[in-house]
Amino acid sequence: MLLCIDTGNTNTVFSVWDGTKFLTTLRTATEHQRTADQYFVWFSTLMQHHGVPIEIDEMIISSTVPRVVFNLRVLADRYFNCRPLVVGKPDCLLPNPPRVDRSAQVGPDRLVNTAGAFDRHGGDLVVVDFGTATTFDVVSQDGAYIGGVIAPGVNLSLEALHLAAAALPHVDVTKPQQVIGTNTVACMQSGIFWGYVGLVRGICDRILAERERPMKVIGTGGLAPLFSQGDVLFDVIEEDLTMHGLTVIHRYNKEYKENER
Ligand SMILES: Nc1ncnc2c1ncn2[C@@H]1O[C@H](COP(=O)(O)OP(=O)(O)OP(=O)(O)O)[C@@H](O)[C@H]1O
Ligand SMILES: CC(C)(CO)[C@@H](O)C(=O)NCCC(=O)O
Ligand SMILES: [K+]
């Protein structure tokens, strides 16, 4: 079975793919100090808890934090006796290579979202991902990542407000009853909620105008459903898009190597 790992700057998600469906999905905070042994204790305990046998023999990793890749490679080698595919490394092929500035670095999560979204929807897409950053990935007609937008993430913005202003507390993101808040928390929640609804709407409108063609907008990341309550922002929301993209890239590499033989 295939272990798909999506390491973001905040959270790391492990999902086990049996070739047809995800058997289980586990989430932990991203910490670059965590060792292979620590990953395995956490993983095997929860797999047992969920009653899923550990039969991992393949692994694919997308990591926006380069330092964690070393320990994940050790995990693959020591516990699953395999060599992982690492998105963004030269030996991990992409179905459609990105078309960006020469030597530009594209976040592996954005390449994975592109592959996953193109597989499901075909081309001319915008993928909006609400993670540590709020990213917009523009996918061309032929399925290549051709650029996008990086805005500060929702939780990051809230944290920044709280850290910078002595009188502003930590608040959760939620859709406020009204736009005009009548207390500090309600005012902050309105600023974040309606601010991000406007940000997403405004950026998508401008991307569509710049591309001068119809495009499908796909929302992903934990907060996509919440923000779609504020306006029609997405044609579709797919929470498993990154994990799906990992299975697509894995399959592409496997088929390519089989054809080479
Ligand atoms: N109402 C909410 N308020 C605050 N956070 C929320 C709310 N609903 C979901 N979340 C959080 O959204 C996050 C969704 O995870 P997602 O994988 O999309 O991004 P992330 O883990 O924050 O970022 P990254 O992938 O960059 O590490 C989770 O951490 C979840 O706790
Ligand atoms: C923007 C983030 C942090 C979003 O996870 C990640 O994709 C990243 O580190 N990207 C590198 C820069 C880029 O994608 O252009
Ligand atoms: K993510």
mmCIF file of C-alpha atoms and ligand atoms in Angstrom:
data_model
loop_
_atom_site.group_PDB
_atom_site.id
_atom_site.type_symbol
_atom_site.label_atom_id
_atom_site.label_comp_id
_atom_site.label_asym_id
_atom_site.label_seq_id
_atom_site.Cartn_x
_atom_site.Cartn_y
_atom_site.Cartn_z
ATOM 1 C CA MET A 1 0.000 0.000 0.000
ATOM 2 C CA LEU A 2 0.996 3.578 -0.623
ATOM 3 C CA LEU A 3 1.635 6.045 2.190
ATOM 4 C CA CYS A 4 0.988 9.625 1.026
ATOM 5 C CA ILE A 5 2.559 12.361 3.158
ATOM 6 C CA ASP A 6 1.657 16.046 2.855
ATOM 7 C CA THR A 7 3.858 18.204 5.077
ATOM 8 C CA GLY A 8 2.753 21.824 5.300
ATOM 9 C CA ASN A 9 4.347 24.525 7.420
ATOM 10 C CA THR A 10 1.703 23.947 10.132
ATOM 11 C CA ASN A 11 0.453 20.376 9.800
ATOM 12 C CA THR A 12 1.610 17.063 8.401
ATOM 13 C CA VAL A 13 -0.976 14.626 7.047
ATOM 14 C CA PHE A 14 -0.431 10.901 6.436
ATOM 15 C CA SER A 15 -2.966 9.022 4.293
ATOM 16 C CA VAL A 16 -2.900 5.349 3.382
ATOM 17 C CA TRP A 17 -4.027 4.558 -0.179
ATOM 18 C CA ASP A 18 -4.958 0.963 -1.046
ATOM 19 C CA GLY A 19 -5.063 1.617 -4.804
ATOM 20 C CA THR A 20 -8.766 2.502 -4.831
ATOM 21 C CA LYS A 21 -9.484 4.496 -1.692
ATOM 22 C CA PHE A 22 -7.877 6.127 1.344
ATOM 23 C CA LEU A 23 -8.102 3.758 4.301
ATOM 24 C CA THR A 24 -7.190 6.318 6.926
ATOM 25 C CA THR A 25 -5.926 9.890 7.325
ATOM 26 C CA LEU A 26 -3.817 11.047 10.282
ATOM 27 C CA ARG A 27 -2.742 14.589 11.132
ATOM 28 C CA THR A 28 0.077 15.870 13.324
ATOM 29 C CA ALA A 29 1.819 19.201 13.860
ATOM 30 C CA THR A 30 4.843 19.722 11.619
ATOM 31 C CA GLU A 31 8.062 19.665 13.681
ATOM 32 C CA HIS A 32 11.364 19.308 11.925
ATOM 33 C CA GLN A 33 12.991 17.720 14.972
ATOM 34 C CA ARG A 34 10.710 14.684 14.845
ATOM 35 C CA THR A 35 12.677 11.521 14.115
ATOM 36 C CA ALA A 36 11.722 8.514 11.996
ATOM 37 C CA ASP A 37 11.194 6.505 15.175
ATOM 38 C CA GLN A 38 8.816 9.114 16.542
ATOM 39 C CA TYR A 39 6.822 9.168 13.312
ATOM 40 C CA PHE A 40 6.532 5.407 13.412
ATOM 41 C CA VAL A 41 5.350 5.247 17.025
ATOM 42 C CA TRP A 42 2.641 7.796 16.266
ATOM 43 C CA PHE A 43 1.665 6.199 12.947
ATOM 44 C CA SER A 44 1.592 2.580 14.108
ATOM 45 C CA THR A 45 -0.339 3.410 17.282
ATOM 46 C CA LEU A 46 -3.080 5.194 15.366
ATOM 47 C CA MET A 47 -3.182 2.589 12.594
ATOM 48 C CA GLN A 48 -3.735 -0.048 15.258
ATOM 49 C CA HIS A 49 -6.389 2.112 16.901
ATOM 50 C CA HIS A 50 -8.227 2.393 13.572
ATOM 51 C CA GLY A 51 -7.784 -1.324 12.906
ATOM 52 C CA VAL A 52 -5.828 -0.808 9.678
ATOM 53 C CA PRO A 53 -2.994 -3.287 9.071
ATOM 54 C CA ILE A 54 0.387 -1.694 8.340
ATOM 55 C CA GLU A 55 1.296 -2.959 4.885
ATOM 56 C CA ILE A 56 3.143 0.046 3.493
ATOM 57 C CA ASP A 57 5.566 -0.708 0.679
ATOM 58 C CA GLU A 58 5.532 2.600 -1.214
ATOM 59 C CA MET A 59 5.687 6.217 -0.141
ATOM 60 C CA ILE A 60 5.294 9.659 -1.729
ATOM 61 C CA ILE A 61 6.088 12.912 0.062
ATOM 62 C CA SER A 62 5.221 16.546 -0.590
ATOM 63 C CA SER A 63 6.954 18.806 1.900
ATOM 64 C CA THR A 64 6.948 22.600 2.009
ATOM 65 C CA VAL A 65 9.505 22.265 4.830
ATOM 66 C CA PRO A 66 12.747 20.913 3.323
ATOM 67 C CA ARG A 67 14.246 19.927 6.694
ATOM 68 C CA VAL A 68 11.642 17.275 7.498
ATOM 69 C CA VAL A 69 12.311 15.275 4.360
ATOM 70 C CA PHE A 70 15.438 13.665 5.801
ATOM 71 C CA ASN A 71 13.575 12.012 8.681
ATOM 72 C CA LEU A 72 10.705 10.952 6.420
ATOM 73 C CA ARG A 73 13.240 9.276 4.130
ATOM 74 C CA VAL A 74 14.655 7.428 7.126
ATOM 75 C CA LEU A 75 11.102 6.386 8.071
ATOM 76 C CA ALA A 76 10.620 4.900 4.588
ATOM 77 C CA ASP A 77 13.939 3.116 4.658
ATOM 78 C CA ARG A 78 13.839 1.783 8.214
ATOM 79 C CA TYR A 79 10.185 0.836 8.634
ATOM 80 C CA PHE A 80 8.780 0.321 5.145
ATOM 81 C CA ASN A 81 11.886 -0.796 3.317
ATOM 82 C CA CYS A 82 11.244 1.521 0.379
ATOM 83 C CA ARG A 83 12.629 4.633 -1.280
ATOM 84 C CA PRO A 84 10.104 7.479 -1.251
ATOM 85 C CA LEU A 85 9.198 9.668 -4.201
ATOM 86 C CA VAL A 86 9.705 13.289 -3.148
ATOM 87 C CA VAL A 87 7.728 15.864 -5.152
ATOM 88 C CA GLY A 88 10.009 18.578 -6.481
ATOM 89 C CA LYS A 89 13.094 16.344 -6.633
ATOM 90 C CA PRO A 90 14.429 15.606 -10.123
ATOM 91 C CA ASP A 91 13.638 11.879 -9.936
ATOM 92 C CA CYS A 92 9.955 12.568 -9.257
ATOM 93 C CA LEU A 93 8.338 13.253 -12.634
ATOM 94 C CA LEU A 94 5.262 15.431 -12.989
ATOM 95 C CA PRO A 95 2.495 14.695 -15.498
ATOM 96 C CA ASN A 96 2.791 18.345 -16.599
ATOM 97 C CA PRO A 97 5.917 20.337 -15.652
ATOM 98 C CA PRO A 98 5.294 23.914 -14.447
ATOM 99 C CA ARG A 99 5.824 26.862 -16.775
ATOM 100 C CA VAL A 100 7.296 29.572 -14.567
ATOM 101 C CA ASP A 101 10.345 31.846 -14.466
ATOM 102 C CA ARG A 102 13.617 30.073 -14.939
ATOM 103 C CA SER A 103 14.985 28.780 -11.589
ATOM 104 C CA ALA A 104 11.711 29.723 -9.857
ATOM 105 C CA GLN A 105 10.821 27.441 -6.954
ATOM 106 C CA VAL A 106 7.215 26.269 -6.857
ATOM 107 C CA GLY A 107 5.900 24.847 -3.595
ATOM 108 C CA PRO A 108 5.449 21.085 -3.949
ATOM 109 C CA ASP A 109 1.952 21.339 -2.454
ATOM 110 C CA ARG A 110 0.982 23.627 -5.341
ATOM 111 C CA LEU A 111 2.371 21.191 -7.917
ATOM 112 C CA VAL A 112 0.448 18.389 -6.232
ATOM 113 C CA ASN A 113 -2.793 20.392 -6.126
ATOM 114 C CA THR A 114 -2.320 21.136 -9.826
ATOM 115 C CA ALA A 115 -1.898 17.446 -10.702
ATOM 116 C CA GLY A 116 -4.857 16.396 -8.546
ATOM 117 C CA ALA A 117 -7.188 19.081 -9.884
ATOM 118 C CA PHE A 118 -6.244 18.504 -13.551
ATOM 119 C CA ASP A 119 -6.827 14.775 -13.138
ATOM 120 C CA ARG A 120 -10.357 15.379 -11.903
ATOM 121 C CA HIS A 121 -11.439 18.406 -13.904
ATOM 122 C CA GLY A 122 -9.195 18.871 -16.942
ATOM 123 C CA GLY A 123 -7.537 22.230 -17.564
ATOM 124 C CA ASP A 124 -8.232 25.947 -17.075
ATOM 125 C CA LEU A 125 -8.550 25.916 -13.310
ATOM 126 C CA VAL A 126 -7.802 28.023 -10.272
ATOM 127 C CA VAL A 127 -7.086 26.043 -7.099
ATOM 128 C CA VAL A 128 -7.512 28.020 -3.878
ATOM 129 C CA ASP A 129 -5.860 26.323 -0.877
ATOM 130 C CA PHE A 130 -6.401 27.639 2.665
ATOM 131 C CA GLY A 131 -3.291 26.461 4.502
ATOM 132 C CA THR A 132 -0.549 28.317 6.361
ATOM 133 C CA ALA A 133 -0.677 30.598 3.324
ATOM 134 C CA THR A 134 -3.729 31.091 1.137
ATOM 135 C CA THR A 135 -2.504 30.077 -2.295
ATOM 136 C CA PHE A 136 -4.018 30.365 -5.752
ATOM 137 C CA ASP A 137 -2.626 27.966 -8.337
ATOM 138 C CA VAL A 138 -3.466 28.665 -11.971
ATOM 139 C CA VAL A 139 -3.648 25.525 -14.119
ATOM 140 C CA SER A 140 -3.439 25.902 -17.905
ATOM 141 C CA GLN A 141 -5.580 24.084 -20.442
ATOM 142 C CA ASP A 142 -2.931 21.346 -20.770
ATOM 143 C CA GLY A 143 -2.589 20.850 -17.016
ATOM 144 C CA ALA A 144 0.590 22.806 -16.258
ATOM 145 C CA TYR A 145 0.996 25.059 -13.252
ATOM 146 C CA ILE A 146 1.561 28.470 -14.848
ATOM 147 C CA GLY A 147 1.711 30.702 -11.766
ATOM 148 C CA GLY A 148 -0.555 32.053 -9.103
ATOM 149 C CA VAL A 149 -0.874 34.107 -5.962
ATOM 150 C CA ILE A 150 0.371 33.698 -2.380
ATOM 151 C CA ALA A 151 -1.509 35.593 0.341
ATOM 152 C CA PRO A 152 -1.110 35.303 4.121
ATOM 153 C CA GLY A 153 -3.098 32.429 5.594
ATOM 154 C CA VAL A 154 -6.211 33.002 7.664
ATOM 155 C CA ASN A 155 -4.848 31.700 10.960
ATOM 156 C CA LEU A 156 -1.581 33.544 10.375
ATOM 157 C CA SER A 157 -3.420 36.845 9.928
ATOM 158 C CA LEU A 158 -5.421 36.293 13.084
ATOM 159 C CA GLU A 159 -2.284 35.399 15.006
ATOM 160 C CA ALA A 160 -0.516 38.486 13.675
ATOM 161 C CA LEU A 161 -3.341 40.742 14.896
ATOM 162 C CA HIS A 162 -3.234 39.145 18.312
ATOM 163 C CA LEU A 163 0.563 39.382 18.569
ATOM 164 C CA ALA A 164 0.842 42.958 17.354
ATOM 165 C CA ALA A 165 -1.992 44.559 19.312
ATOM 166 C CA ALA A 166 -2.024 44.349 23.101
ATOM 167 C CA ALA A 167 -5.811 44.604 23.340
ATOM 168 C CA LEU A 168 -6.664 42.062 20.652
ATOM 169 C CA PRO A 169 -7.283 38.512 21.909
ATOM 170 C CA HIS A 170 -6.841 35.219 20.116
ATOM 171 C CA VAL A 171 -10.078 34.424 18.271
ATOM 172 C CA ASP A 172 -11.380 31.526 16.177
ATOM 173 C CA VAL A 173 -12.417 31.957 12.587
ATOM 174 C CA THR A 174 -16.156 31.816 12.172
ATOM 175 C CA LYS A 175 -18.836 33.466 10.074
ATOM 176 C CA PRO A 176 -20.092 36.419 12.141
ATOM 177 C CA GLN A 177 -23.808 37.200 12.488
ATOM 178 C CA GLN A 178 -23.305 40.721 11.183
ATOM 179 C CA VAL A 179 -20.641 42.688 9.368
ATOM 180 C CA ILE A 180 -20.638 45.422 12.005
ATOM 181 C CA GLY A 181 -19.227 43.892 15.156
ATOM 182 C CA THR A 182 -20.339 45.257 18.531
ATOM 183 C CA ASN A 183 -17.440 43.844 20.537
ATOM 184 C CA THR A 184 -13.735 43.229 19.899
ATOM 185 C CA VAL A 185 -14.053 39.548 19.064
ATOM 186 C CA ALA A 186 -16.970 40.118 16.695
ATOM 187 C CA CYS A 187 -15.085 42.977 14.996
ATOM 188 C CA MET A 188 -12.020 40.781 14.471
ATOM 189 C CA GLN A 189 -14.073 37.851 13.233
ATOM 190 C CA SER A 190 -15.824 40.109 10.754
ATOM 191 C CA GLY A 191 -12.524 41.512 9.511
ATOM 192 C CA ILE A 192 -11.077 38.079 8.930
ATOM 193 C CA PHE A 193 -14.190 36.419 7.542
ATOM 194 C CA TRP A 194 -15.366 39.171 5.179
ATOM 195 C CA GLY A 195 -11.795 40.217 4.455
ATOM 196 C CA TYR A 196 -10.900 36.761 3.148
ATOM 197 C CA VAL A 197 -14.191 36.380 1.286
ATOM 198 C CA GLY A 198 -13.306 39.640 -0.478
ATOM 199 C CA LEU A 199 -9.707 38.602 -1.018
ATOM 200 C CA VAL A 200 -10.659 35.314 -2.631
ATOM 201 C CA ARG A 201 -13.417 36.863 -4.731
ATOM 202 C CA GLY A 202 -11.214 39.773 -5.844
ATOM 203 C CA ILE A 203 -8.184 37.689 -6.752
ATOM 204 C CA CYS A 204 -10.237 35.066 -8.621
ATOM 205 C CA ASP A 205 -12.061 37.766 -10.601
ATOM 206 C CA ARG A 206 -8.736 39.312 -11.607
ATOM 207 C CA ILE A 207 -7.197 35.959 -12.543
ATOM 208 C CA LEU A 208 -10.204 35.186 -14.739
ATOM 209 C CA ALA A 209 -10.017 38.623 -16.364
ATOM 210 C CA GLU A 210 -6.281 38.235 -16.995
ATOM 211 C CA ARG A 211 -6.718 34.785 -18.542
ATOM 212 C CA GLU A 212 -9.707 35.869 -20.658
ATOM 213 C CA ARG A 213 -11.318 32.427 -20.666
ATOM 214 C CA PRO A 214 -13.763 30.435 -18.561
ATOM 215 C CA MET A 215 -12.081 28.671 -15.638
ATOM 216 C CA LYS A 216 -13.302 26.424 -12.881
ATOM 217 C CA VAL A 217 -12.429 27.525 -9.329
ATOM 218 C CA ILE A 218 -11.710 24.727 -6.842
ATOM 219 C CA GLY A 219 -11.464 25.301 -3.102
ATOM 220 C CA THR A 220 -9.422 23.084 -0.799
ATOM 221 C CA GLY A 221 -7.927 23.200 2.704
ATOM 222 C CA GLY A 222 -9.744 23.060 6.014
ATOM 223 C CA LEU A 223 -11.279 26.518 5.825
ATOM 224 C CA ALA A 224 -12.695 26.382 2.281
ATOM 225 C CA PRO A 225 -16.208 25.293 3.365
ATOM 226 C CA LEU A 226 -16.394 28.082 5.937
ATOM 227 C CA PHE A 227 -15.492 30.862 3.500
ATOM 228 C CA SER A 228 -17.844 29.551 0.854
ATOM 229 C CA GLN A 229 -20.654 30.435 3.277
ATOM 230 C CA GLY A 230 -19.914 34.100 2.611
ATOM 231 C CA ASP A 231 -20.235 34.189 -1.181
ATOM 232 C CA VAL A 232 -20.206 31.832 -4.154
ATOM 233 C CA LEU A 233 -16.433 31.501 -4.281
ATOM 234 C CA PHE A 234 -15.919 27.998 -5.693
ATOM 235 C CA ASP A 235 -17.420 25.769 -8.348
ATOM 236 C CA VAL A 236 -16.477 22.842 -6.144
ATOM 237 C CA ILE A 237 -14.766 22.148 -2.794
ATOM 238 C CA GLU A 238 -12.525 19.097 -2.523
ATOM 239 C CA GLU A 239 -10.939 18.539 0.850
ATOM 240 C CA ASP A 240 -8.830 15.596 -0.341
ATOM 241 C CA LEU A 241 -7.338 17.369 -3.361
ATOM 242 C CA THR A 242 -3.704 17.328 -2.184
ATOM 243 C CA MET A 243 -3.871 13.655 -1.218
ATOM 244 C CA HIS A 244 -5.510 12.831 -4.534
ATOM 245 C CA GLY A 245 -2.727 14.718 -6.340
ATOM 246 C CA LEU A 246 -0.118 12.619 -4.536
ATOM 247 C CA THR A 247 -1.736 9.396 -5.786
ATOM 248 C CA VAL A 248 -1.851 10.848 -9.327
ATOM 249 C CA ILE A 249 1.855 11.742 -9.313
ATOM 250 C CA HIS A 250 2.760 8.399 -7.792
ATOM 251 C CA ARG A 251 0.799 6.495 -10.449
ATOM 252 C CA TYR A 252 2.359 8.598 -13.211
ATOM 253 C CA ASN A 253 5.897 7.778 -12.026
ATOM 254 C CA LYS A 254 5.115 4.094 -11.625
ATOM 255 C CA GLU A 255 3.643 3.810 -15.110
ATOM 256 C CA TYR A 256 6.530 5.769 -16.607
ATOM 257 C CA LYS A 257 9.091 3.461 -15.020
ATOM 258 C CA GLU A 258 7.169 0.347 -16.117
ATOM 259 C CA ASN A 259 7.075 1.630 -19.714
ATOM 260 C CA GLU A 260 10.792 2.315 -19.616
ATOM 261 C CA ARG A 261 11.565 -1.344 -18.993
HETATM 262 N N1 LIG B 1 -13.145 27.318 12.273
HETATM 263 C C1 LIG B 1 -11.841 27.120 12.261
HETATM 264 N N2 LIG B 1 -11.015 27.982 12.906
HETATM 265 C C2 LIG B 1 -9.687 27.820 12.895
HETATM 266 N N3 LIG B 1 -9.069 26.812 12.270
HETATM 267 C C3 LIG B 1 -9.831 25.929 11.629
HETATM 268 C C4 LIG B 1 -11.237 26.009 11.560
HETATM 269 N N4 LIG B 1 -11.691 24.971 10.808
HETATM 270 C C5 LIG B 1 -10.616 24.271 10.410
HETATM 271 N N5 LIG B 1 -9.504 24.838 10.911
HETATM 272 C C6 LIG B 1 -8.135 24.423 10.747
HETATM 273 O O1 LIG B 1 -7.818 24.476 9.399
HETATM 274 C C7 LIG B 1 -6.700 23.670 9.211
HETATM 275 C C8 LIG B 1 -6.901 22.988 7.921
HETATM 276 O O2 LIG B 1 -5.754 22.304 7.557
HETATM 277 P P1 LIG B 1 -5.046 22.480 6.180
HETATM 278 O O3 LIG B 1 -4.317 21.198 5.970
HETATM 279 O O4 LIG B 1 -5.980 22.933 5.155
HETATM 280 O O5 LIG B 1 -4.028 23.651 6.443
HETATM 281 P P2 LIG B 1 -2.945 23.791 7.598
HETATM 282 O O6 LIG B 1 -2.654 22.443 8.153
HETATM 283 O O7 LIG B 1 -3.424 24.842 8.544
HETATM 284 O O8 LIG B 1 -1.737 24.401 6.784
HETATM 285 P P3 LIG B 1 -0.500 23.664 6.076
HETATM 286 O O9 LIG B 1 -1.087 22.635 5.154
HETATM 287 O O10 LIG B 1 0.165 24.796 5.371
HETATM 288 O O11 LIG B 1 0.286 23.063 7.177
HETATM 289 C C9 LIG B 1 -6.595 22.713 10.396
HETATM 290 O O12 LIG B 1 -5.449 23.023 11.156
HETATM 291 C C10 LIG B 1 -7.857 23.022 11.197
HETATM 292 O O13 LIG B 1 -7.609 22.959 12.578
HETATM 293 C C1 LIG B 2 3.312 29.040 -0.313
HETATM 294 C C2 LIG B 2 3.480 27.789 0.527
HETATM 295 C C3 LIG B 2 4.081 28.142 1.878
HETATM 296 C C4 LIG B 2 2.064 27.215 0.747
HETATM 297 O O1 LIG B 2 2.115 26.033 1.452
HETATM 298 C C5 LIG B 2 4.333 26.729 -0.210
HETATM 299 O O2 LIG B 2 3.723 26.359 -1.400
HETATM 300 C C6 LIG B 2 5.733 27.223 -0.502
HETATM 301 O O3 LIG B 2 6.576 27.240 0.352
HETATM 302 N N1 LIG B 2 5.968 27.645 -1.784
HETATM 303 C C7 LIG B 2 7.234 28.114 -2.284
HETATM 304 C C8 LIG B 2 7.083 29.328 -3.140
HETATM 305 C C9 LIG B 2 6.135 29.189 -4.310
HETATM 306 O O4 LIG B 2 5.295 28.301 -4.355
HETATM 307 O O5 LIG B 2 6.226 30.006 -5.234
HETATM 308 K K K B 3 -2.212 21.907 2.940
#
